[in-house]
CSV table of C-alpha atoms in Angstrom, one decimal:
chain,number,residue,atom,x,y,z
A,244,MET,CA,-37.1,30.4,33.9
A,245,PRO,CA,-37.4,27.2,31.7
A,246,SER,CA,-36.5,24.0,33.5
A,247,SER,CA,-33.9,23.1,30.8
A,248,GLN,CA,-32.0,26.4,31.5
A,249,ARG,CA,-32.2,25.8,35.3
A,250,SER,CA,-30.8,22.3,34.8
A,251,LEU,CA,-28.0,23.6,32.6
A,252,GLU,CA,-27.0,26.2,35.2
A,253,SER,CA,-27.3,23.7,38.0
A,254,GLY,CA,-25.0,21.3,36.1
A,255,SER,CA,-22.5,24.1,35.4
A,256,LEU,CA,-22.5,25.1,39.1
A,257,LYS,CA,-21.9,21.5,40.2
A,258,GLY,CA,-19.1,21.1,37.7
A,259,ALA,CA,-17.4,24.3,39.0
A,260,VAL,CA,-17.7,23.2,42.6
A,261,GLN,CA,-16.3,19.7,41.8
A,262,GLU,CA,-13.5,21.3,39.8
A,263,LYS,CA,-12.7,23.6,42.7
A,264,ARG,CA,-12.7,20.7,45.2
A,265,GLU,CA,-10.2,18.7,43.1
A,266,PRO,CA,-6.8,19.5,44.5
A,267,LEU,CA,-4.2,20.8,42.0
A,268,ASP,CA,-0.9,19.0,41.9
A,269,PRO,CA,1.4,21.0,44.2
A,270,ASP,CA,4.4,19.9,42.2
A,271,LEU,CA,2.9,21.0,38.8
A,272,GLU,CA,5.0,24.2,38.8
A,273,PHE,CA,8.2,22.1,39.0
A,274,GLY,CA,7.1,19.8,36.1
A,275,GLY,CA,5.3,17.2,38.2
A,276,ARG,CA,6.3,14.9,41.1
A,277,GLU,CA,9.2,13.1,39.3
A,278,ALA,CA,10.6,16.3,37.9
A,279,ARG,CA,10.5,17.9,41.4
A,280,ARG,CA,12.2,14.8,42.9
A,281,LYS,CA,15.1,15.2,40.5
A,282,LEU,CA,15.3,18.9,41.1
A,283,GLU,CA,15.3,18.4,44.8
A,284,ARG,CA,18.1,15.9,44.7
A,285,ARG,CA,20.2,18.3,42.6
A,286,LEU,CA,19.4,21.1,45.1
A,287,LEU,CA,20.5,19.0,48.1
A,288,TRP,CA,23.6,17.9,46.3
A,289,MET,CA,24.6,21.5,45.6
A,290,LEU,CA,23.8,22.6,49.1
A,291,ASP,CA,25.7,19.7,50.7
A,292,LEU,CA,28.7,20.6,48.5
A,293,ARG,CA,28.7,24.2,49.5
A,294,MET,CA,27.9,23.7,53.2
A,295,SER,CA,30.8,21.2,53.5
A,296,ILE,CA,33.2,24.2,53.9
A,297,LEU,CA,31.6,24.8,57.3
A,298,VAL,CA,33.4,21.7,58.5
A,299,PHE,CA,36.8,23.1,57.6
A,300,ILE,CA,35.9,26.4,59.1
A,301,TYR,CA,34.8,24.7,62.4
A,302,ILE,CA,38.1,22.8,62.5
A,303,LEU,CA,40.0,26.1,62.2
A,304,ASN,CA,37.6,27.8,64.7
A,305,TYR,CA,38.5,25.2,67.3
A,306,ILE,CA,42.2,25.0,66.6
A,307,ASP,CA,42.5,28.8,66.8
A,308,ARG,CA,40.7,28.6,70.1
A,309,ASN,CA,42.8,25.9,71.6
A,310,ASN,CA,46.3,26.6,70.2
A,311,ALA,CA,47.4,28.4,73.4
A,312,GLY,CA,47.5,25.1,75.2
A,313,ALA,CA,49.9,23.7,72.5
A,314,ALA,CA,52.0,26.9,72.6
A,315,ARG,CA,52.4,26.4,76.3
A,316,LEU,CA,54.6,23.4,75.5
A,317,ARG,CA,57.2,25.6,73.7
A,318,GLY,CA,57.9,28.6,75.9
A,319,PHE,CA,54.6,30.6,75.6
A,320,GLU,CA,54.5,31.2,79.4
A,321,ALA,CA,58.1,31.9,79.8
A,322,ASP,CA,58.4,34.4,76.9
A,323,LEU,CA,55.4,36.4,78.1
A,324,GLY,CA,56.4,36.2,81.7
A,325,LEU,CA,53.2,34.7,82.9
A,326,LYS,CA,52.8,34.0,86.6
A,327,LYS,CA,50.6,31.8,88.7
A,328,GLN,CA,47.0,31.8,87.3
A,329,GLU,CA,47.6,34.1,84.4
A,330,PHE,CA,47.7,31.3,81.8
A,331,ALA,CA,44.4,29.9,83.2
A,332,THR,CA,43.0,33.5,82.9
A,333,LEU,CA,44.0,33.6,79.2
A,334,LEU,CA,42.1,30.4,78.6
A,335,SER,CA,39.0,31.4,80.4
A,336,ILE,CA,38.8,35.0,79.1
A,337,LEU,CA,38.0,33.8,75.6
A,338,TYR,CA,34.7,32.5,76.8
A,339,VAL,CA,33.7,35.9,78.1
A,340,GLY,CA,33.6,37.4,74.7
A,341,TYR,CA,32.3,34.1,73.2
A,342,ILE,CA,29.3,34.0,75.5
A,343,LEU,CA,28.5,37.8,75.2
A,344,MET,CA,28.5,37.9,71.4
A,345,GLN,CA,26.5,34.9,70.3
A,346,ILE,CA,23.0,36.3,70.7
A,347,PRO,CA,23.5,39.7,69.1
A,348,SER,CA,25.6,38.1,66.3
A,349,ASN,CA,22.7,35.7,65.3
A,350,MET,CA,20.2,38.5,65.6
A,351,PHE,CA,22.3,40.6,63.2
A,352,LEU,CA,22.8,37.7,60.9
A,353,ASN,CA,19.0,37.1,60.7
A,354,TYR,CA,18.6,40.8,60.0
A,355,ILE,CA,21.1,41.2,57.1
A,356,GLY,CA,20.5,37.7,55.7
A,357,LYS,CA,24.0,37.5,54.2
A,358,PRO,CA,25.9,34.6,55.9
A,359,SER,CA,28.2,34.4,52.8
A,360,LEU,CA,29.6,37.8,53.8
A,361,TYR,CA,29.1,38.0,57.5
A,362,LEU,CA,30.6,34.6,58.6
A,363,PRO,CA,33.8,34.9,56.5
A,364,ALA,CA,34.2,38.5,57.6
A,365,CYS,CA,34.2,37.4,61.2
A,366,MET,CA,36.5,34.6,60.3
A,367,ILE,CA,39.0,37.0,58.7
A,368,ILE,CA,39.0,39.1,61.8
A,369,TRP,CA,39.5,36.2,64.2
A,370,GLY,CA,42.3,34.8,61.9
A,371,THR,CA,44.0,38.2,62.1
A,372,ILE,CA,43.7,38.3,65.9
A,373,SER,CA,45.0,34.8,66.2
A,374,THR,CA,48.0,35.8,64.0
A,375,LEU,CA,48.6,38.9,66.2
A,376,THR,CA,48.8,36.7,69.3
A,377,GLY,CA,52.2,35.6,67.9
A,378,ILE,CA,53.6,39.1,68.3
A,379,THR,CA,52.4,39.7,71.9
A,380,GLU,CA,55.1,40.4,74.4
A,381,ASN,CA,53.3,40.4,77.8
A,382,PHE,CA,50.2,39.2,79.6
A,383,VAL,CA,48.1,42.2,78.8
A,384,GLY,CA,48.7,41.8,75.1
A,385,ALA,CA,47.8,38.1,75.1
A,386,LEU,CA,44.8,38.8,77.3
A,387,LEU,CA,43.4,41.3,74.8
A,388,THR,CA,43.9,39.1,71.8
A,389,ARG,CA,42.3,36.1,73.6
A,390,PHE,CA,39.2,38.2,74.6
A,391,PHE,CA,38.6,39.6,71.1
A,392,LEU,CA,39.3,36.2,69.6
A,393,GLY,CA,36.4,34.7,71.6
A,394,PHE,CA,34.3,37.8,70.7
A,395,MET,CA,34.7,37.2,66.9
A,396,GLU,CA,34.7,33.3,67.0
A,397,ALA,CA,31.2,33.5,68.7
A,398,ALA,CA,29.6,34.3,65.4
A,399,PHE,CA,30.5,31.1,63.7
A,400,PHE,CA,28.8,28.0,65.4
A,401,PRO,CA,25.4,29.4,66.2
A,402,GLY,CA,25.4,31.2,62.8
A,403,ALA,CA,26.3,28.0,61.0
A,404,LEU,CA,23.5,26.1,62.8
A,405,PHE,CA,21.1,28.9,61.9
A,406,LEU,CA,22.2,28.8,58.2
A,407,ILE,CA,21.7,25.0,58.1
A,408,SER,CA,18.2,25.3,59.6
A,409,LYS,CA,17.2,27.7,56.9
A,410,TRP,CA,17.9,25.3,54.1
A,411,TYR,CA,17.2,21.8,55.5
A,412,LYS,CA,14.0,20.1,56.6
A,413,ARG,CA,13.7,18.7,60.2
A,414,SER,CA,14.2,15.2,58.9
A,415,GLU,CA,17.5,16.3,57.3
A,416,LEU,CA,18.9,18.4,60.1
A,417,GLY,CA,20.4,15.7,62.3
A,418,LEU,CA,22.8,14.4,59.7
A,419,ARG,CA,23.9,17.8,58.6
A,420,THR,CA,24.4,19.0,62.2
A,421,ALA,CA,26.5,15.8,62.7
A,422,ILE,CA,28.6,16.5,59.7
A,423,LEU,CA,29.2,20.1,60.9
A,424,TYR,CA,30.1,19.0,64.4
A,425,CYS,CA,32.6,16.5,63.0
A,426,GLY,CA,34.8,19.5,62.5
A,427,ASN,CA,35.0,19.9,66.3
A,428,ILE,CA,35.6,16.1,66.7
A,429,ILE,CA,38.2,16.0,64.0
A,430,SER,CA,40.0,19.0,65.5
A,431,ASN,CA,40.2,17.0,68.8
A,432,ALA,CA,41.7,14.1,67.0
A,433,PHE,CA,44.4,15.9,65.0
A,434,GLY,CA,44.7,19.4,66.3
A,435,ALA,CA,47.4,18.4,68.8
A,436,LEU,CA,49.3,16.5,66.1
A,437,ILE,CA,49.2,19.5,63.7
A,438,ALA,CA,50.5,21.7,66.4
A,439,SER,CA,53.2,19.2,67.3
A,440,GLY,CA,54.5,19.3,63.7
A,441,ILE,CA,54.7,23.1,63.6
A,442,LEU,CA,56.3,23.3,67.1
A,443,ASP,CA,58.9,20.7,66.2
A,444,GLY,CA,59.8,22.1,62.8
A,445,MET,CA,59.7,25.9,63.2
A,446,GLN,CA,61.8,26.6,66.3
A,447,GLY,CA,64.1,29.5,65.6
A,448,LYS,CA,63.0,30.1,62.0
A,449,LEU,CA,63.6,33.7,61.0
A,450,GLY,CA,64.5,34.4,64.7
A,451,HIS,CA,61.0,33.5,66.0
A,452,SER,CA,60.1,31.0,68.6
A,453,ALA,CA,58.1,27.9,67.5
A,454,TRP,CA,55.0,29.0,69.5
A,455,ARG,CA,54.9,32.3,67.6
A,456,TRP,CA,55.0,30.4,64.3
A,457,LEU,CA,52.1,28.3,65.5
A,458,PHE,CA,49.9,31.4,65.7
A,459,TYR,CA,51.2,32.9,62.4
A,460,ILE,CA,50.6,29.7,60.4
A,461,GLU,CA,47.2,28.7,61.8
A,462,GLY,CA,46.0,32.3,61.7
A,463,ALA,CA,47.0,32.8,58.1
A,464,LEU,CA,45.4,29.5,57.1
A,465,THR,CA,42.1,30.7,58.7
A,466,ILE,CA,42.2,33.9,56.7
A,467,PHE,CA,42.8,32.0,53.4
A,468,VAL,CA,39.9,29.7,54.0
A,469,ALA,CA,37.7,32.7,54.9
A,470,ILE,CA,38.4,34.3,51.6
A,471,VAL,CA,37.4,31.1,49.8
A,472,ALA,CA,34.2,30.8,51.9
A,473,ILE,CA,33.0,34.2,50.6
A,474,PHE,CA,32.5,32.5,47.1
A,475,VAL,CA,31.3,29.2,48.4
A,476,LEU,CA,28.9,29.7,51.3
A,477,PRO,CA,25.2,30.2,50.3
A,478,ASP,CA,23.0,32.9,51.7
A,479,PHE,CA,19.4,32.2,53.0
A,480,PRO,CA,16.8,31.0,50.4
A,481,THR,CA,15.1,34.4,50.5
A,482,THR,CA,18.3,36.4,50.0
A,483,THR,CA,20.3,34.1,47.6
A,484,ARG,CA,20.4,35.6,44.1
A,485,GLY,CA,22.0,34.3,40.9
A,486,ARG,CA,25.4,32.7,41.1
A,487,TRP,CA,24.7,29.1,41.7
A,488,LEU,CA,20.9,28.8,42.2
A,489,SER,CA,18.2,29.2,39.6
A,490,ASP,CA,14.9,30.9,40.4
A,491,GLU,CA,13.1,27.6,40.2
A,492,GLU,CA,15.6,25.9,42.6
A,493,ARG,CA,15.3,28.9,45.0
A,494,HIS,CA,11.5,28.7,44.9
A,495,LEU,CA,11.7,24.9,45.6
A,496,ALA,CA,14.0,25.6,48.6
A,497,MET,CA,11.4,28.0,50.1
A,498,ARG,CA,8.6,25.6,49.3
A,499,ARG,CA,10.4,22.8,51.1
A,500,MET,CA,10.7,24.8,54.3
A,501,GLU,CA,7.0,25.9,54.1
A,502,GLU,CA,5.8,22.3,53.7
A,503,ASP,CA,8.1,21.1,56.5
A,504,ALA,CA,6.7,23.7,59.0
A,505,GLY,CA,3.2,24.1,57.5
A,506,VAL,CA,3.8,27.8,57.3
A,507,GLY,CA,6.1,30.2,55.5
A,508,ASP,CA,9.5,31.1,56.9
A,509,GLU,CA,9.4,34.9,56.7
A,510,THR,CA,6.4,37.2,56.3
A,511,GLU,CA,3.8,34.6,57.6
A,512,THR,CA,5.6,34.1,60.9
A,513,GLU,CA,7.6,37.3,61.7
A,514,VAL,CA,5.8,39.7,63.9
A,515,GLY,CA,7.0,42.8,65.8
A,516,GLY,CA,10.3,44.6,65.5
A,517,HIS,CA,13.9,43.3,65.4
A,518,ALA,CA,13.8,42.4,69.1
A,519,ALA,CA,10.7,40.3,68.8
A,520,GLY,CA,12.6,37.0,68.4
A,521,LEU,CA,14.7,37.8,71.4
A,522,ILE,CA,11.7,38.4,73.6
A,523,MET,CA,9.9,35.2,72.3
A,524,ALA,CA,13.0,33.1,73.0
A,525,ILE,CA,13.5,34.5,76.5
A,526,LYS,CA,9.9,33.8,77.4
A,527,ASP,CA,9.9,30.2,76.1
A,528,TRP,CA,10.7,27.7,78.9
A,529,LYS,CA,12.0,25.1,76.5
A,530,VAL,CA,14.9,27.4,75.6
A,531,TRP,CA,16.0,27.5,79.2
A,532,TRP,CA,15.5,23.7,79.6
A,533,PHE,CA,17.7,23.1,76.6
A,534,SER,CA,20.2,25.6,78.0
A,535,LEU,CA,20.6,23.8,81.3
A,536,ALA,CA,20.7,20.4,79.6
A,537,MET,CA,23.4,21.5,77.2
A,538,THR,CA,25.4,23.1,80.0
A,539,SER,CA,25.5,19.9,82.0
A,540,GLN,CA,26.6,18.0,78.9
A,541,VAL,CA,29.4,20.5,78.1
A,542,VAL,CA,30.7,20.1,81.7
A,543,ALA,CA,30.6,16.3,81.2
A,544,LEU,CA,32.4,16.6,77.8
A,545,SER,CA,35.0,19.1,78.9
A,546,PHE,CA,37.3,16.1,79.4
A,547,ASN,CA,38.3,16.7,75.8
A,548,ALA,CA,40.6,19.5,76.8
A,549,TYR,CA,42.5,17.0,79.0
A,550,PHE,CA,42.3,14.1,76.7
A,551,PRO,CA,46.1,13.8,76.3
A,552,THR,CA,46.3,13.8,80.1
A,553,LEU,CA,43.9,10.9,80.3
A,554,SER,CA,45.8,9.1,77.5
A,555,ALA,CA,49.1,9.7,79.4
A,556,THR,CA,47.8,7.6,82.3
A,557,MET,CA,48.5,4.5,80.2
A,558,GLY,CA,52.2,5.2,80.6
A,559,PHE,CA,53.4,5.8,77.0
A,560,ASN,CA,55.8,8.5,75.8
A,561,THR,CA,54.6,11.9,74.5
A,562,THR,CA,54.5,10.9,70.8
A,563,VAL,CA,52.6,7.7,71.4
A,564,THR,CA,50.3,9.5,73.9
A,565,LEU,CA,49.3,12.0,71.2
A,566,LEU,CA,48.9,9.4,68.6
A,567,LEU,CA,46.5,7.4,70.8
A,568,CYS,CA,44.3,10.5,71.1
A,569,ALA,CA,43.2,10.3,67.5
A,570,PRO,CA,41.5,6.8,67.2
A,571,PRO,CA,38.7,7.5,69.8
A,572,PHE,CA,37.7,10.7,68.1
A,573,VAL,CA,37.8,9.2,64.6
A,574,PHE,CA,35.5,6.5,65.9
A,575,THR,CA,33.3,9.1,67.4
A,576,ALA,CA,33.0,11.1,64.2
A,577,ILE,CA,31.9,7.9,62.3
A,578,LEU,CA,29.5,7.0,65.1
A,579,ALA,CA,28.0,10.5,65.3
A,580,PHE,CA,27.4,10.4,61.5
A,581,LEU,CA,25.6,7.0,61.8
A,582,VAL,CA,23.6,7.8,64.9
A,583,SER,CA,22.4,11.2,63.5
A,584,ARG,CA,21.4,9.6,60.2
A,585,HIS,CA,19.4,6.9,62.0
A,586,SER,CA,17.8,9.6,64.2
A,587,ASP,CA,16.7,11.5,61.1
A,588,LYS,CA,15.3,8.4,59.4
A,589,THR,CA,13.3,7.3,62.4
A,590,GLY,CA,12.3,10.8,63.5
A,591,GLU,CA,13.4,10.0,67.1
A,592,ARG,CA,15.8,12.1,69.2
A,593,PHE,CA,15.5,11.2,72.9
A,594,TYR,CA,16.7,7.6,72.9
A,595,HIS,CA,19.5,8.3,70.5
A,596,ILE,CA,20.8,10.9,73.0
A,597,THR,CA,20.3,9.0,76.2
A,598,ILE,CA,21.8,5.7,75.0
A,599,SER,CA,24.9,7.5,73.9
A,600,TYR,CA,25.2,9.2,77.3
A,601,ALA,CA,24.6,5.9,79.1
A,602,VAL,CA,27.5,4.3,77.2
A,603,GLY,CA,29.6,7.4,78.2
A,604,ILE,CA,28.8,6.8,81.9
A,605,VAL,CA,30.2,3.3,81.5
A,606,GLY,CA,33.4,4.8,80.1
A,607,PHE,CA,33.7,7.2,83.1
A,608,ILE,CA,33.2,4.3,85.5
A,609,ILE,CA,35.9,2.1,83.8
A,610,ALA,CA,38.3,5.0,83.8
A,611,ILE,CA,37.8,5.5,87.6
A,612,CYS,CA,37.9,1.9,88.6
A,613,THR,CA,41.0,0.4,86.9
A,614,MET,CA,44.5,1.2,85.8
A,615,ASN,CA,44.6,-1.7,83.3
A,616,THR,CA,46.0,-0.2,80.0
A,617,ALA,CA,43.5,-1.9,77.7
A,618,ALA,CA,40.5,-1.1,79.8
A,619,ARG,CA,41.5,2.5,80.2
A,620,TYR,CA,41.9,2.9,76.4
A,621,VAL,CA,38.5,1.3,75.9
A,622,SER,CA,37.1,3.8,78.4
A,623,LEU,CA,38.5,6.7,76.2
A,624,PHE,CA,36.4,5.4,73.3
A,625,LEU,CA,33.3,5.1,75.4
A,626,MET,CA,33.7,8.5,76.9
A,627,ALA,CA,34.4,10.2,73.5
A,628,GLN,CA,31.4,8.6,71.8
A,629,SER,CA,29.2,10.7,74.1
A,630,TYR,CA,29.6,13.4,71.4
A,631,ALA,CA,27.2,11.4,69.2
A,632,GLY,CA,24.3,12.1,71.6
A,633,PHE,CA,25.5,15.7,72.0
A,634,VAL,CA,25.2,16.2,68.2
A,635,VAL,CA,21.7,14.8,68.1
A,636,MET,CA,20.7,17.2,70.8
A,637,TYR,CA,21.7,20.2,68.6
A,638,ALA,CA,19.4,18.9,65.9
A,639,TRP,CA,16.6,18.5,68.4
A,640,ILE,CA,17.0,22.2,69.4
A,641,SER,CA,16.7,23.3,65.7
A,642,ASN,CA,13.6,21.0,65.4
A,643,THR,CA,12.0,22.4,68.5
A,644,PHE,CA,12.1,26.1,67.4
A,645,PRO,CA,11.3,26.0,63.6
A,646,ARG,CA,9.4,29.4,63.4
A,647,PRO,CA,9.8,32.3,63.3
A,648,PRO,CA,13.4,32.5,62.1
A,649,SER,CA,14.2,35.4,64.4
A,650,LYS,CA,13.3,33.3,67.4
A,651,ARG,CA,15.2,30.3,66.1
A,652,ALA,CA,18.3,32.4,65.6
A,653,VAL,CA,18.2,33.7,69.2
A,654,ALA,CA,17.3,30.3,70.7
A,655,LEU,CA,20.2,28.6,69.0
A,656,ALA,CA,22.6,31.3,70.1
A,657,LEU,CA,21.2,31.5,73.6
A,658,VAL,CA,21.4,27.8,74.2
A,659,ASN,CA,25.0,27.6,72.8
A,660,ALA,CA,26.1,30.7,74.7
A,661,PHE,CA,24.7,29.6,78.0
A,662,SER,CA,26.2,26.1,77.6
A,663,GLN,CA,29.7,27.6,77.4
A,664,LEU,CA,29.5,28.2,81.1
A,665,GLY,CA,30.0,24.5,81.3
A,666,ASN,CA,33.5,25.0,79.8
A,667,VAL,CA,34.3,27.4,82.6
A,668,ALA,CA,32.9,25.1,85.3
A,669,GLY,CA,34.7,22.1,83.7
A,670,SER,CA,38.1,23.8,84.0
A,671,LEU,CA,37.4,24.7,87.6
A,672,SER,CA,36.2,21.2,88.6
A,673,VAL,CA,39.6,19.6,88.0
A,674,ALA,CA,41.1,18.4,91.3
A,675,ASP,CA,44.7,17.4,91.9
A,676,MET,CA,46.1,16.2,88.6
A,677,SER,CA,49.4,14.8,89.8
A,678,GLY,CA,50.4,11.2,90.3
A,679,PRO,CA,49.5,8.0,88.4
A,680,HIS,CA,45.8,8.4,89.1
A,681,HIS,CA,45.5,12.0,88.0
A,682,GLY,CA,42.8,11.1,85.5
A,683,ASP,CA,40.5,9.8,88.1
A,684,PRO,CA,39.3,13.1,89.6
A,685,LEU,CA,38.8,14.5,86.1
A,686,THR,CA,36.4,11.7,85.2
A,687,ALA,CA,34.7,11.5,88.6
A,688,THR,CA,33.8,15.2,88.6
A,689,ARG,CA,32.2,14.9,85.1
A,690,MET,CA,30.2,11.7,85.4
A,691,PRO,CA,27.3,13.2,87.5
A,692,PHE,CA,26.6,15.8,84.8
A,693,VAL,CA,25.9,13.1,82.2
């Protein structure tokens, strides 16, 4: 072969190798880096707008769960003929269904891939059950409605966390989880005031007791928001079609998650059958560590159910006592937003959690050590802000189990379900709640769990 031909072939080969080594622009299919940046901003804006309905759903989820406590103030026990520990049984039975249903619910959600239908459907059912509580006439009827209420409400929170984790990168999860959990915090701030308005204004209307109207109105509101959610909530990136998302935006959503984890979200990571995610989650020691950690925190934070009781130790009347419950949780919602945002920006979780808990311990100590009005009110702020660290821990869980999705779905549900045992333990850990110092045993039994 002539040397000139060999030289030409050698040059062509080197050029081909060099061309092969030069990396292609990964954003070229989206029109370049700047075009992708604009498209990504638009995608996140649309996602945030649609996901915001989860906050309203969570508010209703928590209000429907806790409205029995408010109904108790207006004849709920007397009308149903409840005796001794029967009311406490009604409160605790909800968590039986709530704990049992979370794991199978998230596994089913991951299987069907349609949260826009599944979550609102569960919401319509629990809203209907909540409404039916208003027509119960005895303990057995109320017990059944409370059990199935917890059974259906279990689908929402772990399902919402799973939905968020399918769209947002790890650096974005903390802020979005905080915004979602603000629904819980806001319900603590204003749920009692909303119930108070209904109970005060609806007594005897159409021949029904005010506590029955409480279940009718809040249940009907839940059903209405659920119907709206069907048209607002997104599905997963791989199952969303048409409506609000273009093919290019959907492809970008999937690319973002692949880049974040270094691997695809579905076919590249899913192995085995439908139960593979359950088996992987159960075998992972980190799932059980998070479960125990979250349970201890739920025990510590279970003071929220008795927050009006703690507020009452300052000696004000009922109306002022309820009004004073709102500012600490409004402050907590703002703080949780800021702490989670900073945690996302710095990529750090541990210290954002532990510092919040340390401040909460100071609040517990102040509440135990003094009856000074100003000091006790400050302690309520310090105790309530512990939720900021609690929210960051939820984001940490989602970060820890990024792939495969089936394992992440089970891990989120298992940790949240297991932690609900803390609510049962929290209610049983309350000692004598009578007398001017009745808040002291409440805070003292929770502080070690922080």
